[in-house]
Amino acid sequence: MDYTMYLKAFLVGGILCAIGQILIDRTRLTPARILTIYVVAGVILGALGLYQPLADWAGAGAAVPLTGFGNVLAKGVKKAVAESGVLGVFTGGFSSSAAGICAAVFFGIIIALLCKPKEKK
């Protein structure tokens, strides 16, 4: 078993999370804006071809955070544009990320049905 892959994933994922936490603690940015920045950064880095080498090296540490979602969107758009032309700009991101989005919605519904919400006090 290759434990270095676990270490790389932990370090890269941890660094991405630590940057987010620092942004929450030290700036006036809301968590929603920080999440949006992460997705957009993943799209930009993925479109420039800079994110995929990091994802290949760090594995889940780079693929699971929101920057990885942005990278998936960028890869999907690139592929769809190559296959369908300009229409791929609008369809590529959806087709490449559909499985992950569907899984998130499905499991969110399951958890909502199983758990009883409580009011914050």
PDB file of N, CA, C and O in Angstrom, residues 36-98:
ATOM      1  N   THR A  36     -17.385  30.257  -3.749  1.00  0.00           N
ATOM      2  CA  THR A  36     -17.449  30.673  -5.147  1.00  0.00           C
ATOM      3  C   THR A  36     -16.055  30.958  -5.698  1.00  0.00           C
ATOM      4  O   THR A  36     -15.734  30.569  -6.828  1.00  0.00           O
ATOM      5  N   ILE A  37     -15.233  31.600  -4.903  1.00  0.00           N
ATOM      6  CA  ILE A  37     -13.848  31.874  -5.325  1.00  0.00           C
ATOM      7  C   ILE A  37     -13.115  30.558  -5.587  1.00  0.00           C
ATOM      8  O   ILE A  37     -12.372  30.434  -6.569  1.00  0.00           O
ATOM      9  N   TYR A  38     -13.322  29.567  -4.740  1.00  0.00           N
ATOM     10  CA  TYR A  38     -12.672  28.269  -4.929  1.00  0.00           C
ATOM     11  C   TYR A  38     -13.108  27.606  -6.232  1.00  0.00           C
ATOM     12  O   TYR A  38     -12.282  27.070  -6.970  1.00  0.00           O
ATOM     13  N   VAL A  39     -14.407  27.635  -6.524  1.00  0.00           N
ATOM     14  CA  VAL A  39     -14.885  27.019  -7.767  1.00  0.00           C
ATOM     15  C   VAL A  39     -14.325  27.766  -8.970  1.00  0.00           C
ATOM     16  O   VAL A  39     -13.823  27.145  -9.919  1.00  0.00           O
ATOM     17  N   VAL A  40     -14.380  29.091  -8.944  1.00  0.00           N
ATOM     18  CA  VAL A  40     -13.872  29.885 -10.070  1.00  0.00           C
ATOM     19  C   VAL A  40     -12.368  29.685 -10.231  1.00  0.00           C
ATOM     20  O   VAL A  40     -11.866  29.571 -11.359  1.00  0.00           O
ATOM     21  N   ALA A  41     -11.646  29.612  -9.131  1.00  0.00           N
ATOM     22  CA  ALA A  41     -10.200  29.359  -9.218  1.00  0.00           C
ATOM     23  C   ALA A  41      -9.930  27.998  -9.859  1.00  0.00           C
ATOM     24  O   ALA A  41      -9.023  27.861 -10.686  1.00  0.00           O
ATOM     25  N   GLY A  42     -10.732  26.996  -9.500  1.00  0.00           N
ATOM     26  CA  GLY A  42     -10.585  25.678 -10.110  1.00  0.00           C
ATOM     27  C   GLY A  42     -10.873  25.703 -11.598  1.00  0.00           C
ATOM     28  O   GLY A  42     -10.185  25.052 -12.395  1.00  0.00           O
ATOM     29  N   VAL A  43     -11.882  26.475 -12.002  1.00  0.00           N
ATOM     30  CA  VAL A  43     -12.213  26.601 -13.426  1.00  0.00           C
ATOM     31  C   VAL A  43     -11.057  27.269 -14.169  1.00  0.00           C
ATOM     32  O   VAL A  43     -10.615  26.792 -15.223  1.00  0.00           O
ATOM     33  N   ILE A  44     -10.570  28.363 -13.633  1.00  0.00           N
ATOM     34  CA  ILE A  44      -9.488  29.100 -14.304  1.00  0.00           C
ATOM     35  C   ILE A  44      -8.220  28.262 -14.380  1.00  0.00           C
ATOM     36  O   ILE A  44      -7.604  28.139 -15.445  1.00  0.00           O
ATOM     37  N   LEU A  45      -7.830  27.666 -13.253  1.00  0.00           N
ATOM     38  CA  LEU A  45      -6.619  26.841 -13.254  1.00  0.00           C
ATOM     39  C   LEU A  45      -6.782  25.606 -14.147  1.00  0.00           C
ATOM     40  O   LEU A  45      -5.837  25.183 -14.804  1.00  0.00           O
ATOM     41  N   GLY A  46      -7.997  25.033 -14.172  1.00  0.00           N
ATOM     42  CA  GLY A  46      -8.256  23.895 -15.039  1.00  0.00           C
ATOM     43  C   GLY A  46      -8.221  24.278 -16.502  1.00  0.00           C
ATOM     44  O   GLY A  46      -7.683  23.550 -17.345  1.00  0.00           O
ATOM     45  N   ALA A  47      -8.798  25.441 -16.851  1.00  0.00           N
ATOM     46  CA  ALA A  47      -8.800  25.904 -18.238  1.00  0.00           C
ATOM     47  C   ALA A  47      -7.388  26.201 -18.721  1.00  0.00           C
ATOM     48  O   ALA A  47      -7.077  25.993 -19.902  1.00  0.00           O
ATOM     49  N   LEU A  48      -6.539  26.668 -17.818  1.00  0.00           N
ATOM     50  CA  LEU A  48      -5.147  26.955 -18.187  1.00  0.00           C
ATOM     51  C   LEU A  48      -4.260  25.711 -18.170  1.00  0.00           C
ATOM     52  O   LEU A  48      -3.087  25.782 -18.521  1.00  0.00           O
ATOM     53  N   GLY A  49      -4.824  24.588 -17.725  1.00  0.00           N
ATOM     54  CA  GLY A  49      -4.061  23.348 -17.672  1.00  0.00           C
ATOM     55  C   GLY A  49      -3.136  23.239 -16.478  1.00  0.00           C
ATOM     56  O   GLY A  49      -2.254  22.386 -16.443  1.00  0.00           O
ATOM     57  N   LEU A  50      -3.340  24.081 -15.479  1.00  0.00           N
ATOM     58  CA  LEU A  50      -2.462  24.088 -14.304  1.00  0.00           C
ATOM     59  C   LEU A  50      -2.982  23.210 -13.170  1.00  0.00           C
ATOM     60  O   LEU A  50      -2.216  22.813 -12.297  1.00  0.00           O
ATOM     61  N   TYR A  51      -4.288  22.943 -13.144  1.00  0.00           N
ATOM     62  CA  TYR A  51      -4.851  22.201 -12.013  1.00  0.00           C
ATOM     63  C   TYR A  51      -4.695  20.691 -12.166  1.00  0.00           C
ATOM     64  O   TYR A  51      -4.513  19.987 -11.177  1.00  0.00           O
ATOM     65  N   GLN A  52      -4.753  20.195 -13.382  1.00  0.00           N
ATOM     66  CA  GLN A  52      -4.697  18.747 -13.585  1.00  0.00           C
ATOM     67  C   GLN A  52      -3.390  18.115 -13.090  1.00  0.00           C
ATOM     68  O   GLN A  52      -3.428  17.056 -12.478  1.00  0.00           O
ATOM     69  N   PRO A  53      -2.229  18.739 -13.306  1.00  0.00           N
ATOM     70  CA  PRO A  53      -1.011  18.149 -12.716  1.00  0.00           C
ATOM     71  C   PRO A  53      -1.074  18.048 -11.187  1.00  0.00           C
ATOM     72  O   PRO A  53      -0.619  17.061 -10.617  1.00  0.00           O
ATOM     73  N   LEU A  54      -1.659  19.057 -10.537  1.00  0.00           N
ATOM     74  CA  LEU A  54      -1.829  18.993  -9.083  1.00  0.00           C
ATOM     75  C   LEU A  54      -2.782  17.866  -8.709  1.00  0.00           C
ATOM     76  O   LEU A  54      -2.525  17.109  -7.774  1.00  0.00           O
ATOM     77  N   ALA A  55      -3.890  17.727  -9.454  1.00  0.00           N
ATOM     78  CA  ALA A  55      -4.860  16.668  -9.175  1.00  0.00           C
ATOM     79  C   ALA A  55      -4.244  15.285  -9.399  1.00  0.00           C
ATOM     80  O   ALA A  55      -4.530  14.350  -8.658  1.00  0.00           O
ATOM     81  N   ASP A  56      -3.415  15.155 -10.412  1.00  0.00           N
ATOM     82  CA  ASP A  56      -2.743  13.874 -10.659  1.00  0.00           C
ATOM     83  C   ASP A  56      -1.778  13.540  -9.530  1.00  0.00           C
ATOM     84  O   ASP A  56      -1.650  12.388  -9.133  1.00  0.00           O
ATOM     85  N   TRP A  57      -1.103  14.554  -9.013  1.00  0.00           N
ATOM     86  CA  TRP A  57      -0.117  14.329  -7.956  1.00  0.00           C
ATOM     87  C   TRP A  57      -0.790  14.099  -6.609  1.00  0.00           C
ATOM     88  O   TRP A  57      -0.408  13.200  -5.871  1.00  0.00           O
ATOM     89  N   ALA A  58      -1.813  14.909  -6.281  1.00  0.00           N
ATOM     90  CA  ALA A  58      -2.406  14.866  -4.943  1.00  0.00           C
ATOM     91  C   ALA A  58      -3.624  13.964  -4.846  1.00  0.00           C
ATOM     92  O   ALA A  58      -4.099  13.706  -3.746  1.00  0.00           O
ATOM     93  N   GLY A  59      -4.153  13.498  -5.936  1.00  0.00           N
ATOM     94  CA  GLY A  59      -5.317  12.616  -5.908  1.00  0.00           C
ATOM     95  C   GLY A  59      -6.532  13.293  -5.302  1.00  0.00           C
ATOM     96  O   GLY A  59      -6.893  14.406  -5.670  1.00  0.00           O
ATOM     97  N   ALA A  60      -7.168  12.638  -4.345  1.00  0.00           N
ATOM     98  CA  ALA A  60      -8.401  13.140  -3.738  1.00  0.00           C
ATOM     99  C   ALA A  60      -8.185  14.457  -3.005  1.00  0.00           C
ATOM    100  O   ALA A  60      -9.138  15.219  -2.834  1.00  0.00           O
ATOM    101  N   GLY A  61      -6.984  14.745  -2.581  1.00  0.00           N
ATOM    102  CA  GLY A  61      -6.713  16.004  -1.898  1.00  0.00           C
ATOM    103  C   GLY A  61      -6.957  17.207  -2.780  1.00  0.00           C
ATOM    104  O   GLY A  61      -7.250  18.299  -2.296  1.00  0.00           O
ATOM    105  N   ALA A  62      -6.875  17.024  -4.092  1.00  0.00           N
ATOM    106  CA  ALA A  62      -7.153  18.106  -5.034  1.00  0.00           C
ATOM    107  C   ALA A  62      -8.460  17.886  -5.778  1.00  0.00           C
ATOM    108  O   ALA A  62      -9.036  18.829  -6.298  1.00  0.00           O
ATOM    109  N   ALA A  63      -8.934  16.656  -5.841  1.00  0.00           N
ATOM    110  CA  ALA A  63     -10.144  16.359  -6.608  1.00  0.00           C
ATOM    111  C   ALA A  63     -11.418  16.598  -5.811  1.00  0.00           C
ATOM    112  O   ALA A  63     -12.444  16.966  -6.369  1.00  0.00           O
ATOM    113  N   VAL A  64     -11.386  16.410  -4.502  1.00  0.00           N
ATOM    114  CA  VAL A  64     -12.590  16.501  -3.686  1.00  0.00           C
ATOM    115  C   VAL A  64     -12.980  17.940  -3.337  1.00  0.00           C
ATOM    116  O   VAL A  64     -14.163  18.266  -3.380  1.00  0.00           O
ATOM    117  N   PRO A  65     -12.057  18.843  -3.011  1.00  0.00           N
ATOM    118  CA  PRO A  65     -12.479  20.208  -2.668  1.00  0.00           C
ATOM    119  C   PRO A  65     -13.159  20.910  -3.842  1.00  0.00           C
ATOM    120  O   PRO A  65     -13.142  20.435  -4.971  1.00  0.00           O
ATOM    121  N   LEU A  66     -13.737  22.057  -3.569  1.00  0.00           N
ATOM    122  CA  LEU A  66     -14.466  22.794  -4.603  1.00  0.00           C
ATOM    123  C   LEU A  66     -13.594  23.214  -5.774  1.00  0.00           C
ATOM    124  O   LEU A  66     -14.096  23.387  -6.878  1.00  0.00           O
ATOM    125  N   THR A  67     -12.311  23.363  -5.558  1.00  0.00           N
ATOM    126  CA  THR A  67     -11.439  23.663  -6.690  1.00  0.00           C
ATOM    127  C   THR A  67     -11.439  22.498  -7.676  1.00  0.00           C
ATOM    128  O   THR A  67     -11.360  22.704  -8.883  1.00  0.00           O
ATOM    129  N   GLY A  68     -11.555  21.286  -7.180  1.00  0.00           N
ATOM    130  CA  GLY A  68     -11.654  20.109  -8.043  1.00  0.00           C
ATOM    131  C   GLY A  68     -12.942  20.114  -8.844  1.00  0.00           C
ATOM    132  O   GLY A  68     -12.970  19.700 -10.006  1.00  0.00           O
ATOM    133  N   PHE A  69     -14.041  20.590  -8.236  1.00  0.00           N
ATOM    134  CA  PHE A  69     -15.305  20.712  -8.961  1.00  0.00           C
ATOM    135  C   PHE A  69     -15.154  21.707 -10.106  1.00  0.00           C
ATOM    136  O   PHE A  69     -15.625  21.468 -11.221  1.00  0.00           O
ATOM    137  N   GLY A  70     -14.492  22.818  -9.850  1.00  0.00           N
ATOM    138  CA  GLY A  70     -14.237  23.795 -10.907  1.00  0.00           C
ATOM    139  C   GLY A  70     -13.398  23.209 -12.021  1.00  0.00           C
ATOM    140  O   GLY A  70     -13.643  23.463 -13.207  1.00  0.00           O
ATOM    141  N   ASN A  71     -12.417  22.403 -11.665  1.00  0.00           N
ATOM    142  CA  ASN A  71     -11.581  21.741 -12.662  1.00  0.00           C
ATOM    143  C   ASN A  71     -12.411  20.788 -13.522  1.00  0.00           C
ATOM    144  O   ASN A  71     -12.230  20.720 -14.737  1.00  0.00           O
ATOM    145  N   VAL A  72     -13.321  20.041 -12.913  1.00  0.00           N
ATOM    146  CA  VAL A  72     -14.196  19.134 -13.657  1.00  0.00           C
ATOM    147  C   VAL A  72     -15.055  19.920 -14.642  1.00  0.00           C
ATOM    148  O   VAL A  72     -15.250  19.503 -15.789  1.00  0.00           O
ATOM    149  N   LEU A  73     -15.570  21.073 -14.209  1.00  0.00           N
ATOM    150  CA  LEU A  73     -16.358  21.916 -15.109  1.00  0.00           C
ATOM    151  C   LEU A  73     -15.530  22.368 -16.303  1.00  0.00           C
ATOM    152  O   LEU A  73     -15.984  22.309 -17.454  1.00  0.00           O
ATOM    153  N   ALA A  74     -14.305  22.808 -16.054  1.00  0.00           N
ATOM    154  CA  ALA A  74     -13.444  23.283 -17.141  1.00  0.00           C
ATOM    155  C   ALA A  74     -13.116  22.159 -18.117  1.00  0.00           C
ATOM    156  O   ALA A  74     -13.133  22.362 -19.337  1.00  0.00           O
ATOM    157  N   LYS A  75     -12.805  20.964 -17.587  1.00  0.00           N
ATOM    158  CA  LYS A  75     -12.508  19.826 -18.472  1.00  0.00           C
ATOM    159  C   LYS A  75     -13.718  19.463 -19.312  1.00  0.00           C
ATOM    160  O   LYS A  75     -13.592  19.158 -20.504  1.00  0.00           O
ATOM    161  N   GLY A  76     -14.909  19.492 -18.720  1.00  0.00           N
ATOM    162  CA  GLY A  76     -16.124  19.165 -19.455  1.00  0.00           C
ATOM    163  C   GLY A  76     -16.400  20.147 -20.573  1.00  0.00           C
ATOM    164  O   GLY A  76     -16.802  19.760 -21.674  1.00  0.00           O
ATOM    165  N   VAL A  77     -16.191  21.429 -20.299  1.00  0.00           N
ATOM    166  CA  VAL A  77     -16.409  22.445 -21.326  1.00  0.00           C
ATOM    167  C   VAL A  77     -15.405  22.278 -22.456  1.00  0.00           C
ATOM    168  O   VAL A  77     -15.769  22.351 -23.636  1.00  0.00           O
ATOM    169  N   LYS A  78     -14.126  22.038 -22.127  1.00  0.00           N
ATOM    170  CA  LYS A  78     -13.114  21.825 -23.172  1.00  0.00           C
ATOM    171  C   LYS A  78     -13.502  20.664 -24.080  1.00  0.00           C
ATOM    172  O   LYS A  78     -13.434  20.769 -25.305  1.00  0.00           O
ATOM    173  N   LYS A  79     -13.905  19.558 -23.470  1.00  0.00           N
ATOM    174  CA  LYS A  79     -14.270  18.366 -24.232  1.00  0.00           C
ATOM    175  C   LYS A  79     -15.498  18.622 -25.102  1.00  0.00           C
ATOM    176  O   LYS A  79     -15.537  18.264 -26.277  1.00  0.00           O
ATOM    177  N   ALA A  80     -16.513  19.257 -24.537  1.00  0.00           N
ATOM    178  CA  ALA A  80     -17.746  19.511 -25.275  1.00  0.00           C
ATOM    179  C   ALA A  80     -17.529  20.502 -26.411  1.00  0.00           C
ATOM    180  O   ALA A  80     -18.132  20.358 -27.480  1.00  0.00           O
ATOM    181  N   VAL A  81     -16.682  21.490 -26.211  1.00  0.00           N
ATOM    182  CA  VAL A  81     -16.387  22.447 -27.282  1.00  0.00           C
ATOM    183  C   VAL A  81     -15.667  21.741 -28.423  1.00  0.00           C
ATOM    184  O   VAL A  81     -15.946  21.993 -29.601  1.00  0.00           O
ATOM    185  N   ALA A  82     -14.759  20.833 -28.084  1.00  0.00           N
ATOM    186  CA  ALA A  82     -14.050  20.083 -29.131  1.00  0.00           C
ATOM    187  C   ALA A  82     -15.014  19.193 -29.923  1.00  0.00           C
ATOM    188  O   ALA A  82     -14.838  19.003 -31.124  1.00  0.00           O
ATOM    189  N   GLU A  83     -16.049  18.662 -29.260  1.00  0.00           N
ATOM    190  CA  GLU A  83     -16.996  17.765 -29.922  1.00  0.00           C
ATOM    191  C   GLU A  83     -18.143  18.501 -30.605  1.00  0.00           C
ATOM    192  O   GLU A  83     -18.567  18.120 -31.684  1.00  0.00           O
ATOM    193  N   SER A  84     -18.704  19.544 -29.965  1.00  0.00           N
ATOM    194  CA  SER A  84     -19.915  20.181 -30.474  1.00  0.00           C
ATOM    195  C   SER A  84     -19.758  21.638 -30.860  1.00  0.00           C
ATOM    196  O   SER A  84     -20.731  22.276 -31.217  1.00  0.00           O
ATOM    197  N   GLY A  85     -18.596  22.192 -30.704  1.00  0.00           N
ATOM    198  CA  GLY A  85     -18.413  23.597 -31.026  1.00  0.00           C
ATOM    199  C   GLY A  85     -18.881  24.502 -29.903  1.00  0.00           C
ATOM    200  O   GLY A  85     -18.827  24.155 -28.730  1.00  0.00           O
ATOM    201  N   VAL A  86     -19.409  25.667 -30.293  1.00  0.00           N
ATOM    202  CA  VAL A  86     -19.779  26.694 -29.325  1.00  0.00           C
ATOM    203  C   VAL A  86     -20.872  26.218 -28.369  1.00  0.00           C
ATOM    204  O   VAL A  86     -20.896  26.618 -27.201  1.00  0.00           O
ATOM    205  N   LEU A  87     -21.763  25.347 -28.814  1.00  0.00           N
ATOM    206  CA  LEU A  87     -22.809  24.838 -27.942  1.00  0.00           C
ATOM    207  C   LEU A  87     -22.216  24.114 -26.728  1.00  0.00           C
ATOM    208  O   LEU A  87     -22.816  24.090 -25.655  1.00  0.00           O
ATOM    209  N   GLY A  88     -21.024  23.561 -26.867  1.00  0.00           N
ATOM    210  CA  GLY A  88     -20.352  22.871 -25.779  1.00  0.00           C
ATOM    211  C   GLY A  88     -20.038  23.758 -24.595  1.00  0.00           C
ATOM    212  O   GLY A  88     -19.900  23.282 -23.471  1.00  0.00           O
ATOM    213  N   VAL A  89     -19.937  25.079 -24.823  1.00  0.00           N
ATOM    214  CA  VAL A  89     -19.698  26.009 -23.729  1.00  0.00           C
ATOM    215  C   VAL A  89     -20.844  25.931 -22.727  1.00  0.00           C
ATOM    216  O   VAL A  89     -20.649  26.038 -21.518  1.00  0.00           O
ATOM    217  N   PHE A  90     -22.062  25.722 -23.219  1.00  0.00           N
ATOM    218  CA  PHE A  90     -23.240  25.705 -22.358  1.00  0.00           C
ATOM    219  C   PHE A  90     -23.559  24.325 -21.797  1.00  0.00           C
ATOM    220  O   PHE A  90     -24.184  24.208 -20.759  1.00  0.00           O
ATOM    221  N   THR A  91     -23.145  23.270 -22.482  1.00  0.00           N
ATOM    222  CA  THR A  91     -23.529  21.920 -22.063  1.00  0.00           C
ATOM    223  C   THR A  91     -22.402  21.138 -21.391  1.00  0.00           C
ATOM    224  O   THR A  91     -22.676  20.222 -20.628  1.00  0.00           O
ATOM    225  N   GLY A  92     -21.170  21.470 -21.667  1.00  0.00           N
ATOM    226  CA  GLY A  92     -20.036  20.679 -21.189  1.00  0.00           C
ATOM    227  C   GLY A  92     -19.899  20.579 -19.689  1.00  0.00           C
ATOM    228  O   GLY A  92     -19.659  19.504 -19.140  1.00  0.00           O
ATOM    229  N   GLY A  93     -20.068  21.693 -18.990  1.00  0.00           N
ATOM    230  CA  GLY A  93     -19.945  21.683 -17.535  1.00  0.00           C
ATOM    231  C   GLY A  93     -21.006  20.829 -16.872  1.00  0.00           C
ATOM    232  O   GLY A  93     -20.740  20.109 -15.924  1.00  0.00           O
ATOM    233  N   PHE A  94     -22.232  20.885 -17.418  1.00  0.00           N
ATOM    234  CA  PHE A  94     -23.322  20.099 -16.841  1.00  0.00           C
ATOM    235  C   PHE A  94     -23.109  18.611 -17.052  1.00  0.00           C
ATOM    236  O   PHE A  94     -23.317  17.808 -16.138  1.00  0.00           O
ATOM    237  N   SER A  95     -22.714  18.234 -18.257  1.00  0.00           N
ATOM    238  CA  SER A  95     -22.561  16.804 -18.529  1.00  0.00           C
ATOM    239  C   SER A  95     -21.381  16.206 -17.770  1.00  0.00           C
ATOM    240  O   SER A  95     -21.434  15.053 -17.344  1.00  0.00           O
ATOM    241  N   SER A  96     -20.332  16.983 -17.553  1.00  0.00           N
ATOM    242  CA  SER A  96     -19.169  16.436 -16.850  1.00  0.00           C
ATOM    243  C   SER A  96     -19.384  16.327 -15.349  1.00  0.00           C
ATOM    244  O   SER A  96     -18.779  15.482 -14.696  1.00  0.00           O
ATOM    245  N   SER A  97     -20.241  17.176 -14.804  1.00  0.00           N
ATOM    246  CA  SER A  97     -20.434  17.183 -13.350  1.00  0.00           C
ATOM    247  C   SER A  97     -21.779  16.609 -12.929  1.00  0.00           C
ATOM    248  O   SER A  97     -22.105  16.626 -11.738  1.00  0.00           O
ATOM    249  N   ALA A  98     -22.546  16.079 -13.863  1.00  0.00           N
ATOM    250  CA  ALA A  98     -23.904  15.614 -13.559  1.00  0.00           C
ATOM    251  C   ALA A  98     -23.919  14.512 -12.506  1.00  0.00           C
ATOM    252  O   ALA A  98     -24.765  14.522 -11.606  1.00  0.00           O
TER     253      ALA A  98
END
